[in-house]
Backbone as a ProteinNet text record, in pm:
[ID]
protein_1_A
[PRIMARY]
MYIWLQNFEQMKKIFFLLTLGLFAFQSNAQSKVGSIDIDFIISKMPELKPVKDSLAAFGYKLDEQLNEKMESYRTKLQTYNDAIDAQSMTEEQMVEKQNEIFALEDEIQKFRQNGITMIQLREDELKRPMYSKIAVALEKVATENKYTQVISTDSGLVFIDPEYDLTIPVMKQMGLPVED
[TERTIARY]
-1156.8	-1192.3	-1121.5	-1103.4	-1036.8	-893.4	-822.1	-684.5	-680.9	-776.1	-781.1	-802.7	-890.9	-919.8	-797.2	-727	-606.5	-499.1	-480	-382.2	-421.5	-551.3	-600	-567.1	-586.5	-556.5	-406.8	-323	-178.9	-138	-196.6	-165	-211.3	-325.1	-375	-276.9	-225.6	-128.7	-0.8	46.5	168.8	148.4	34.2	3.9	-2.4	-64.6	-74.8	63.9	148	282.5	366.4	355	428.1	380.4	250.2	194.9	242	237.1	280.9	429.2	510.5	654.2	682.7	611.2	629.9	589.6	478.1	431.8	533.4	583.9	682.2	810	854.7	974.9	955.4	838.8	810.4	800.8	731.7	717.5	851.3	934.9	1067.2	1156.7	1142.8	1226.6	1184.5	1062.1	1012.7	1044.2	1067.1	1089.7	1212	1276.6	1392.2	1375.8	1372.1	1344.2	1471	1498.3	1611.8	1562.8	1654.7	1619	1723.1	1684.3	1774.4	1744.5	1850.4	1837.2	1865.9	1760.4	1773.8	1828.5	1781.7	1830.5	1980.1	2030.4	2173.3	2251.7	2201.5	2270.1	2271.3	2157	2150.1	2247.5	2260.8	2352.5	2497.2	2529.3	2666.9	2689.9	2585	2599.2	2654	2750.3	2805.4	2702.4	2597.6	2493.1	2411	2423.8	2343.5	2383.3	2512	2555.6	2489.7	2489.7	2420.4	2270.1	2210.9	2068.5	2047	2131.9	2120.7	2143	2242.9	2271.8	2153.4	2096.6	1982.2	1861.6	1838.5	1727.5	1750.1	1873.7	1904.9	1879.6	1920.2	1898.3	1748.2	1675.7	1530.3	1464.1	1507.3	1454.1	1485.7	1604.3	1643.9	1552.3	1520.9	1430	1291.6	1245.1	1114.1	1117.4	1227.9	1242.4	1238.7	1306.4	1304.5	1162.6	1087.9	949.5	863.9	885.7	810.8	845.6	973.8	1015.8	953.4	942	875.7	729.2	662.1	521.8	509.5	601.9	598.9	623.8	716.2	744.2	622.1	556.5	434.5	327.5	318	221.7	253.5	379.5	419.7	390.4	418.9	394.6	245.8	162.8	17.6	-34.8	15.8	-28.7	13.7	136.9	184.5	104.9	79.1	-1	-140.7	-198	-331.5	-329.3	-232.1	-222.4	-197.6	-112.3	-86.8	-215	-291.8	-416.3	-519.6	-521	-614	-572.6	-441.9	-392.7	-424	-410.7	-435.8	-583.9	-663.2	-807.6	-836.4	-760.7	-772.8	-850.6	-913.2	-988.4	-1134.3	-1217.5	-1359.5	-1378.3	-1492.4	-1525.2	-1514.9	-1560.5	-1556.5	-1411.9	-1326.7	-1185.2	-1115.3	-1152.5	-1092.7	-1127.4	-1252.9	-1295.7	-1223	-1208.2	-1138.2	-991.9	-924.4	-783.5	-770.6	-864.3	-862.5	-875.9	-965.9	-984.5	-858	-789.1	-662.4	-558.2	-552.5	-455	-487.3	-616.9	-656.2	-626.9	-651.1	-623.6	-473.8	-393.4	-248	-200.8	-260.4	-228.2	-259.1	-375.3	-412.9	-315	-278.2	-184.7	-49.8	-3.6	124.2	114.8	5.1	-12.8	-14.5	-86.6	-91.8	45.5	116.4	249.9	342.6	334.4	418.1	385	256.2	215.2	256.8	233.4	271.3	422.7	495.5	641.2	695.5	639.7	682.8	655	536.7	500.9	590.8	618.5	704.1	845.6	897.9	1032	1032.4	928.7	920.3	911.4	830.9	818.9	951.6	1019.2	1148.7	1250	1249.1	1341.8	1314.1	1187.5	1152.8	1198.3	1177.1	1216.4	1368.1	1442.8	1589.3	1647.4	1581.6	1633.7	1588.3	1493.4	1441.5	1552.1	1650.4	1758.6	1839.8	1852.3	1926.1	1849.6	1718.2	1635.7	1640	1641.2	1648.6	1779.6	1887.3	2019.9	2023.1	1964.5	1957.1	1872.3	1761.8	1672.3	1742.5	1822.5	1896	1995.2	2070.2	2169.3	2099.2	1989.4	1915.1	1860.9	1806.9	1753.4	1862.4	1979.8	2091.9	2135.2	2151.5	2193.6	2086.5	1961.3	1852.1	1841.2	1855.7	1846.9	1964.4	2084.9	2203.9	2197.2	2137.6	2132.1	1998.3	1913	1784.1	1689.5	1684.2	1587.6	1455.8	1347.9	1215.7	1148.6	1189.9	1130.2	1239.3	1230.4	1323	1239.9	1261	1184.6	1276	1222.1	1298.8	1297.3	1413.2	1420	1352.5	1324.9	1256.4	1112.3	1062.2	923.1	904.2	1005.8	991	1010.4	1103.4	1131	1190.7	1153.7	1201	1329	1341	1458.7	1499.5	1629.4	1683.5	1806.2	1803.9	1920.8	2022.2	2141	2240.7	2272.5	2251.3	2278.1	2188.1	2070	1974.7	1965.7	2054.5	2055.1	2134.9	2069.3	2131.6	2191.5	2190.2	2238.4	2383.4	2471.2	2614	2637.3	2578.4	2599.3	2549.7	2440	2389.6	2486.4	2538.5	2636.4	2760.6	2805.9	2922.3	2890.9	2771.1	2729.2	2729.5	2695.5	2691.6	2829.9	2928.4	3062.8	3078.5	2990.4	2999.5	3096.4	3163.1	3254.9	3178.2	3233.9	3170.8	3268.1	3221.2	3304.1	3273.5	3377.7	3357	3351.7
-4809.2	-4707.6	-4575.2	-4547	-4424.7	-4421.2	-4534.9	-4541.9	-4516.1	-4573.9	-4554.6	-4406.2	-4340.9	-4198.5	-4113.2	-4153.3	-4079.2	-4092.5	-4212.9	-4233.4	-4154.7	-4151.8	-4078	-3928.8	-3873.2	-3730.9	-3704.5	-3795.7	-3779	-3786.9	-3878.7	-3892.2	-3768.4	-3714.4	-3594.1	-3477.8	-3464.9	-3359.1	-3378.9	-3503.1	-3532.7	-3502.4	-3545.4	-3519.1	-3368.4	-3294.5	-3149.1	-3084.7	-3124.8	-3068.7	-3103.2	-3228	-3266.6	-3186.5	-3169	-3091.2	-2946.4	-2890.6	-2752.7	-2738.3	-2831.1	-2827.3	-2842	-2931.5	-2950.3	-2824.3	-2764.2	-2640.9	-2528.3	-2514	-2408.5	-2431.4	-2557.4	-2589	-2559.4	-2600.3	-2581.8	-2433.1	-2354.9	-2212.2	-2140.4	-2185.5	-2125.4	-2158.2	-2278.3	-2320.6	-2250.4	-2205	-2147.7	-1999.3	-1928.7	-1785.7	-1740.8	-1641.4	-1580	-1430.3	-1357.6	-1214.8	-1136.3	-1035.9	-947	-803.2	-714.2	-572.1	-490.6	-366.5	-278.7	-134	-55.4	86.5	165.2	193.3	258.2	400.3	473.8	611.3	614.4	518.9	511.8	486.8	395.1	364.5	488.1	554.2	674.1	780.2	792.6	893.8	866.2	743.7	707.4	704.8	725	718.1	850.4	843.8	967.6	1045.2	978	1044.3	1142.3	1136.2	1222.2	1369.3	1398.2	1538.6	1614.7	1562.2	1635.6	1651	1552.8	1561.8	1677.2	1683.4	1792	1928.2	1935.8	2061.4	2104	2010	2039.8	2085.1	2018.7	2057.9	2197	2227.1	2360.2	2466.9	2441.2	2537.6	2555	2444.8	2450.1	2528.7	2502.8	2575.4	2723.5	2757.1	2897.2	2968.4	2901.9	2961	2983.3	2885.8	2902	3018.2	3029.8	3141.2	3275.5	3282.3	3407.3	3444	3345.2	3369.4	3413.4	3349.9	3387.1	3529.6	3563.4	3698.8	3804.3	3772.5	3865	3885.4	3776.2	3785.9	3864.8	3842.2	3914.1	4063.6	4096.3	4237.1	4304.7	4234.9	4287.7	4310.1	4215.3	4226.7	4350	4364.7	4479	4612.2	4617.1	4739.2	4772.9	4672.9	4695.6	4738.4	4674.5	4708.5	4850.7	4886.5	5022.9	5127	5098.9	5190.5	5207.1	5099.5	5102.9	5187.2	5159.4	5234.1	5383.5	5416.1	5557.2	5625.2	5555.3	5612.3	5632.9	5542.5	5559	5680.3	5691	5806.4	5938.7	5938.4	6061.3	6079.6	5981.6	5981.7	6010.7	5942.6	5967.2	5858.4	5766.4	5659.1	5664.6	5624	5610.7	5476.8	5458.8	5332.9	5215.8	5235.3	5132.7	5096.2	5194.5	5172.2	5099.1	5134.7	5067.6	4919.1	4887.5	4747.2	4672.4	4736.1	4673.8	4646	4741.7	4724	4616	4613.8	4511.6	4372.9	4359.1	4229.7	4187.8	4282.7	4253.3	4204.2	4271.2	4233	4094.5	4067.1	3935.3	3826.1	3855.3	3757.6	3728.7	3831.4	3812.8	3732.9	3755.2	3676.1	3528.9	3501.1	3361.9	3299.4	3377.6	3328.9	3294.2	3377.9	3353.1	3226.7	3210.4	3091.7	2965	2967.4	2851.2	2823.4	2929.1	2912.3	2843.2	2882.9	2818.4	2669.8	2637.7	2497.3	2418.3	2474.2	2406.1	2392.6	2490.4	2485	2365	2340	2223.8	2094.8	2085.3	1966.6	1952.9	2063.8	2060.1	2013.7	2057.1	2014	1864.3	1815.7	1672.8	1590.6	1637.4	1566.3	1566.4	1679.1	1688.9	1594.8	1591.2	1502	1356.3	1318.7	1181	1150.2	1244.8	1227.5	1210.8	1294.3	1289.1	1164.8	1116.2	999.3	866	871.1	746.9	657.2	709.6	621.6	559.8	633.1	580	462.9	478.8	370.2	248.6	271.8	160.8	85.4	160.7	99.7	13.9	65.8	-10	-135.2	-121.4	-235.9	-348.9	-313.5	-415.7	-488.4	-412.2	-473.8	-555.2	-502.6	-575.1	-706.2	-703.1	-826.3	-931.7	-889.5	-983.3	-1041.3	-953.8	-999.9	-1090.3	-1050.6	-1129.3	-1265.6	-1268.6	-1395.3	-1486.2	-1430.9	-1511.1	-1569.5	-1493.7	-1538.7	-1599.2	-1620.7	-1688.6	-1618.3	-1486.8	-1411.6	-1409.6	-1435.6	-1431.8	-1297.2	-1224.6	-1094.7	-1001.7	-875	-774.8	-654.6	-610.9	-500.6	-379.1	-264	-140.5	-92	-52.6	-3.6	131.6	196.8	326	312.5	189.2	169	161	195.6	202.6	69.7	-12.9	-138.2	-110.1	-192.5	-173.2	-252.6	-370.1	-454.5	-518.1	-518.4	-584.3	-663	-790.6	-873.7	-840.2	-793	-752.4	-862.2	-986.5	-1098.1	-1091.2	-1032.8	-1027.6	-888.8	-798.7	-664.7	-670	-640.5	-649.4	-517.4	-415	-283.2	-290	-346	-352.2	-441.1	-563.3	-642.8	-572.7	-499.6	-426.3	-314.3	-244.4	-138.1	-196.1	-311.9	-376.5	-416.6	-467.4	-506.5	-386.1	-268.7	-146.2	-81.6	-132.5	-76.3	49	69.1	186.4	158	260.6	239.9	199.9	104.5	53.4	72.6	141.5	160.9	50.5	-14.8	-125.5	-76.1
3022.6	2927.3	2960.5	3086.6	3129.4	3078	3080.2	3032.2	2881.7	2809	2665	2631.6	2706.6	2686.2	2719.3	2826.6	2864.9	2757.3	2700.8	2593.2	2467.5	2439.6	2323.7	2337.8	2457.9	2482.3	2466.8	2515.4	2500	2353.5	2280.5	2138.6	2060.9	2101.5	2036.5	2057.5	2180.9	2210.4	2129.5	2123	2049	1900.4	1846.6	1706	1678.8	1769.7	1754.8	1756.2	1850	1859.1	1736.3	1688.3	1567.6	1446.1	1433.8	1322.7	1330.3	1450.4	1469.3	1436.4	1482.3	1453.9	1305.8	1239.5	1095.9	1019	1058.9	994.2	1013.7	1136	1164.3	1083.6	1075.8	999.1	850.9	799.4	658	623.7	706.1	675.1	690	783.6	801.3	682.3	629.4	518	388.5	379.4	256	241.6	348.8	333.9	411.7	354.8	417.7	398.5	508.6	503.8	536.1	455.1	478.1	487.2	513.7	521.9	446.3	411.1	339.2	378.4	393.6	424.8	296.6	221.2	91.4	105.5	205	224	251.3	327.2	355.6	226.6	144.4	18.7	-71.2	-81.7	-166.1	-116.5	15.4	69.6	32.9	-3.9	-40.2	-191.3	-269.6	-415.1	-469.4	-561.2	-617.9	-700.7	-747.5	-826.1	-742.6	-610.8	-524.3	-536	-553.9	-559.5	-674.2	-796.5	-903.1	-876.9	-811.7	-777	-679.2	-577.6	-479.3	-544.6	-633.5	-703	-790.1	-860.6	-946.9	-864	-751.6	-664.2	-605.5	-570.8	-517.1	-623.1	-746.8	-855.5	-881.2	-879.8	-899.3	-786.6	-664.1	-548	-555.3	-605.5	-620.3	-719.5	-831.4	-930.9	-870.2	-794.2	-729.3	-629.3	-555.5	-460.3	-531.8	-648.2	-725.2	-767.6	-813.6	-854.9	-736.3	-622.7	-502.5	-460.3	-465.4	-428.3	-519.8	-648.6	-741.5	-702.3	-667.5	-625.7	-494.6	-404.8	-276.7	-297.6	-386.7	-414.6	-478.2	-567.1	-628.2	-521.7	-429.7	-319.2	-233	-195.8	-112	-183	-311.4	-389.6	-393.6	-421.8	-426.6	-289.8	-186	-51.3	-15.1	-47.6	-18.2	-96.8	-222.9	-305.5	-246.4	-204	-142.3	-13.9	72.8	199.4	174.9	78.1	45.5	-4.4	-87	-140.4	-29.2	67.9	180.6	263.8	290.3	367.8	297.1	165.9	89.7	58.5	93.5	67.2	-80	-167.3	-310.4	-384.8	-312.3	-376.8	-335.2	-429.1	-396	-324.9	-267.8	-199.2	-297.2	-416.5	-519.3	-554.8	-568.5	-599.5	-484.3	-361.7	-244.7	-245.3	-269.8	-273.2	-384.5	-499.5	-612.2	-575.9	-516.2	-475.1	-367	-272.1	-167.3	-229.9	-325.6	-392.7	-467.3	-529.9	-597.3	-497.3	-383.5	-279.4	-224	-196.7	-145.1	-248	-374.7	-480.5	-488	-473.1	-476.2	-354.5	-237.3	-117.6	-142	-200.4	-230.3	-330.2	-431.6	-531.9	-468.5	-377.8	-309.5	-224.3	-151.8	-67.8	-153	-263.4	-352.9	-414.3	-449.5	-507.5	-407.3	-281.9	-178.6	-167	-160.2	-148.9	-272.3	-389.7	-513.5	-525.3	-475.3	-479.3	-403.5	-287.1	-207.2	-284.4	-342.1	-419.7	-542.2	-609.3	-728.2	-694.3	-580.9	-539.5	-510.2	-442.1	-412.6	-541.4	-636	-763.5	-839.4	-839	-907.4	-841	-708.5	-637.3	-674.3	-675.3	-713.5	-855.4	-944.7	-1084.2	-1097.4	-1026	-1035.4	-967.2	-864	-791.5	-851.9	-943.7	-1002.5	-1057.8	-1132.9	-1180.7	-1066	-956.4	-841.7	-781	-767.3	-713.4	-806.1	-934.8	-1030.4	-1015.3	-998.6	-981.4	-853.4	-745.9	-619.9	-639.8	-711	-732.8	-807.2	-908.3	-983.7	-892.7	-814.4	-724	-615.6	-562.3	-458.3	-511.9	-632.6	-690.9	-704.4	-746.2	-762.6	-627.3	-525.9	-393.2	-331.5	-343.1	-284	-351.4	-481.9	-555.1	-519.8	-518.9	-487.3	-346.1	-252.9	-113.2	-76.1	-175.2	-159.1	-59.8	-66.6	12.9	-61.9	9	-53.9	-33.1	70.1	99.8	153.4	113.8	165.5	208.6	330.8	388.8	399.7	364.3	375.2	520.1	570	708.7	722.2	609.6	612.2	660	666.1	704.4	855.6	932.4	1077.9	1148.9	1103.7	1172.5	1309.3	1403.3	1539.7	1565.2	1506.3	1527.6	1395.1	1370.4	1252.1	1294.6	1268.4	1292.5	1183.1	1220.8	1119.6	1017.5	1055.1	964.2	840.2	854.7	744.5	680.9	716.9	658	527.8	418.9	286.7	239.2	322.2	281.8	233.2	312.8	277.3	154.6	146.9	25.3	-102	-92.6	-208.9	-245.7	-145.2	-172.8	-240.3	-192.6	-253.7	-397.8	-420.9	-554.8	-649.4	-595.8	-675.2	-687.9	-614.6	-621	-536.5	-437.9	-350.1	-236.6	-185.5	-73	53	124.4	246.3	361	464.7	583.7	682.8	731.6	827.7	968.2
[MASK]
++++++++++++++++++++++++++++++++++++++++++++++++++++++++++++++++++++++++++++++++++++++++++++++++++++++++++++++++++++++++++++++++++++++++++++++++++++++++++++++++++++++++++++++++++++

């Protein structure tokens, strides 16, 4: 009986290893994962220059608006300080002017925060056609090479086998210059 039990244990191990090997083979055969560096591709696209120019112009307009608010703030603050030095305001007027100055400070702070968000939204809006163009080329390259999944390197990958990096094939598909 001991021999039969020993053979059963060996057969169980063999069956387990065969099942594990078959599962590993099957899962490997079903998926092929590649990677792509979207930021690198965008940096090589000729459409990027007009996007950068437009963002710079938009940022300049926001800076002008901020400078106007800052100048208004400085003027109100100087007027307030001059009135205090000359002792030409009542207590009530001082409180009113202080509230105006504090409100303007809050407005400037909100404008700065909103400005950053507005620039990010504008950048996303302007780059959307570029991302669409990359998506079309990526879909074609991935389909032709039978990739089931493609991971963006922007997501913090630690290791990428160059054999599975689709950045260059996608750039070639888009007609972008590729440096070897």
